[in-house]
């Protein structure tokens, strides 16, 4: 199996303004806004296993497949 090319992986940045920007291939693909949503996102991400688990969390938040609070 070939390793996943880094440009195909999601990344994120928790910004000073309180939002979280989710990126893929150096492009912004989603923004998490609002204290409650940002807290939920960061909690879910913290509870995920490194690598595939975190990528799954990021993918769910990008696609909007996140259960309502």
PDB file of C-alpha atoms in Angstrom:
ATOM      1  CA  UNK A   1       0.000   0.000   0.000  1.00  0.00           C
ATOM      2  CA  UNK A   2       1.304   3.442  -0.894  1.00  0.00           C
ATOM      3  CA  UNK A   3       1.399   6.103   1.809  1.00  0.00           C
ATOM      4  CA  UNK A   4      -1.162   8.865   1.441  1.00  0.00           C
ATOM      5  CA  UNK A   5       0.269  11.912  -0.261  1.00  0.00           C
ATOM      6  CA  UNK A   6       0.281  14.856   2.190  1.00  0.00           C
ATOM      7  CA  UNK A   7      -1.782  17.029  -0.156  1.00  0.00           C
ATOM      8  CA  UNK A   8      -4.669  14.568   0.188  1.00  0.00           C
ATOM      9  CA  UNK A   9      -4.746  14.894   3.960  1.00  0.00           C
ATOM     10  CA  UNK A  10      -6.864  17.343   5.907  1.00  0.00           C
ATOM     11  CA  UNK A  11      -5.322  19.852   8.265  1.00  0.00           C
ATOM     12  CA  UNK A  12      -6.722  22.468  10.597  1.00  0.00           C
ATOM     13  CA  UNK A  13      -5.814  25.716  12.290  1.00  0.00           C
ATOM     14  CA  UNK A  14      -7.460  27.181  15.382  1.00  0.00           C
ATOM     15  CA  UNK A  15      -7.308  30.887  14.668  1.00  0.00           C
ATOM     16  CA  UNK A  16      -7.029  33.825  17.048  1.00  0.00           C
ATOM     17  CA  UNK A  17     -10.550  34.978  16.121  1.00  0.00           C
ATOM     18  CA  UNK A  18     -11.943  31.732  17.578  1.00  0.00           C
ATOM     19  CA  UNK A  19     -12.760  29.948  14.326  1.00  0.00           C
ATOM     20  CA  UNK A  20     -11.220  26.710  13.126  1.00  0.00           C
ATOM     21  CA  UNK A  21     -10.227  26.511   9.478  1.00  0.00           C
ATOM     22  CA  UNK A  22     -10.080  23.027   7.918  1.00  0.00           C
ATOM     23  CA  UNK A  23      -7.811  22.695   4.903  1.00  0.00           C
ATOM     24  CA  UNK A  24      -6.983  20.163   2.229  1.00  0.00           C
ATOM     25  CA  UNK A  25      -4.203  20.595  -0.314  1.00  0.00           C
ATOM     26  CA  UNK A  26      -3.479  24.043   1.172  1.00  0.00           C
ATOM     27  CA  UNK A  27      -7.037  25.210   0.431  1.00  0.00           C
ATOM     28  CA  UNK A  28      -9.715  26.123   2.943  1.00  0.00           C
ATOM     29  CA  UNK A  29     -12.521  23.574   2.653  1.00  0.00           C
ATOM     30  CA  UNK A  30     -14.537  24.395   5.794  1.00  0.00           C
ATOM     31  CA  UNK A  31     -14.720  26.828   8.676  1.00  0.00           C
ATOM     32  CA  UNK A  32     -16.068  25.913  12.120  1.00  0.00           C
ATOM     33  CA  UNK A  33     -17.612  28.959  13.814  1.00  0.00           C
ATOM     34  CA  UNK A  34     -19.160  29.693  17.168  1.00  0.00           C
ATOM     35  CA  UNK A  35     -17.814  28.824  20.588  1.00  0.00           C
ATOM     36  CA  UNK A  36     -20.037  25.767  21.015  1.00  0.00           C
ATOM     37  CA  UNK A  37     -19.259  24.295  17.600  1.00  0.00           C
ATOM     38  CA  UNK A  38     -15.541  24.971  17.923  1.00  0.00           C
ATOM     39  CA  UNK A  39     -15.512  23.311  21.365  1.00  0.00           C
ATOM     40  CA  UNK A  40     -17.371  20.269  19.961  1.00  0.00           C
ATOM     41  CA  UNK A  41     -14.977  20.001  17.039  1.00  0.00           C
ATOM     42  CA  UNK A  42     -11.855  20.250  19.194  1.00  0.00           C
ATOM     43  CA  UNK A  43     -13.236  17.749  21.729  1.00  0.00           C
ATOM     44  CA  UNK A  44     -14.048  15.238  18.996  1.00  0.00           C
ATOM     45  CA  UNK A  45     -10.630  15.732  17.430  1.00  0.00           C
ATOM     46  CA  UNK A  46      -8.886  15.296  20.802  1.00  0.00           C
ATOM     47  CA  UNK A  47     -10.744  12.019  21.364  1.00  0.00           C
ATOM     48  CA  UNK A  48      -9.759  10.575  17.981  1.00  0.00           C
ATOM     49  CA  UNK A  49      -6.751   8.386  17.439  1.00  0.00           C
ATOM     50  CA  UNK A  50      -3.862   9.955  15.579  1.00  0.00           C
ATOM     51  CA  UNK A  51      -3.785   9.549  11.808  1.00  0.00           C
ATOM     52  CA  UNK A  52      -6.865   7.863  10.335  1.00  0.00           C
ATOM     53  CA  UNK A  53      -9.104   8.723  13.288  1.00  0.00           C
ATOM     54  CA  UNK A  54      -8.347  12.411  13.084  1.00  0.00           C
ATOM     55  CA  UNK A  55      -8.686  12.400   9.305  1.00  0.00           C
ATOM     56  CA  UNK A  56     -12.149  10.861   9.730  1.00  0.00           C
ATOM     57  CA  UNK A  57     -13.187  13.599  12.160  1.00  0.00           C
ATOM     58  CA  UNK A  58     -11.967  16.309   9.796  1.00  0.00           C
ATOM     59  CA  UNK A  59     -13.750  14.679   6.844  1.00  0.00           C
ATOM     60  CA  UNK A  60     -17.053  14.505   8.779  1.00  0.00           C
ATOM     61  CA  UNK A  61     -16.882  18.183   9.665  1.00  0.00           C
ATOM     62  CA  UNK A  62     -16.091  19.098   6.049  1.00  0.00           C
ATOM     63  CA  UNK A  63     -19.031  17.107   4.678  1.00  0.00           C
ATOM     64  CA  UNK A  64     -21.421  18.257   7.405  1.00  0.00           C
ATOM     65  CA  UNK A  65     -21.989  14.694   8.625  1.00  0.00           C
ATOM     66  CA  UNK A  66     -21.795  15.813  12.258  1.00  0.00           C
ATOM     67  CA  UNK A  67     -24.644  14.974  14.640  1.00  0.00           C
ATOM     68  CA  UNK A  68     -26.534  17.969  15.999  1.00  0.00           C
ATOM     69  CA  UNK A  69     -25.536  19.127  19.469  1.00  0.00           C
TER      70      UNK A  69
END
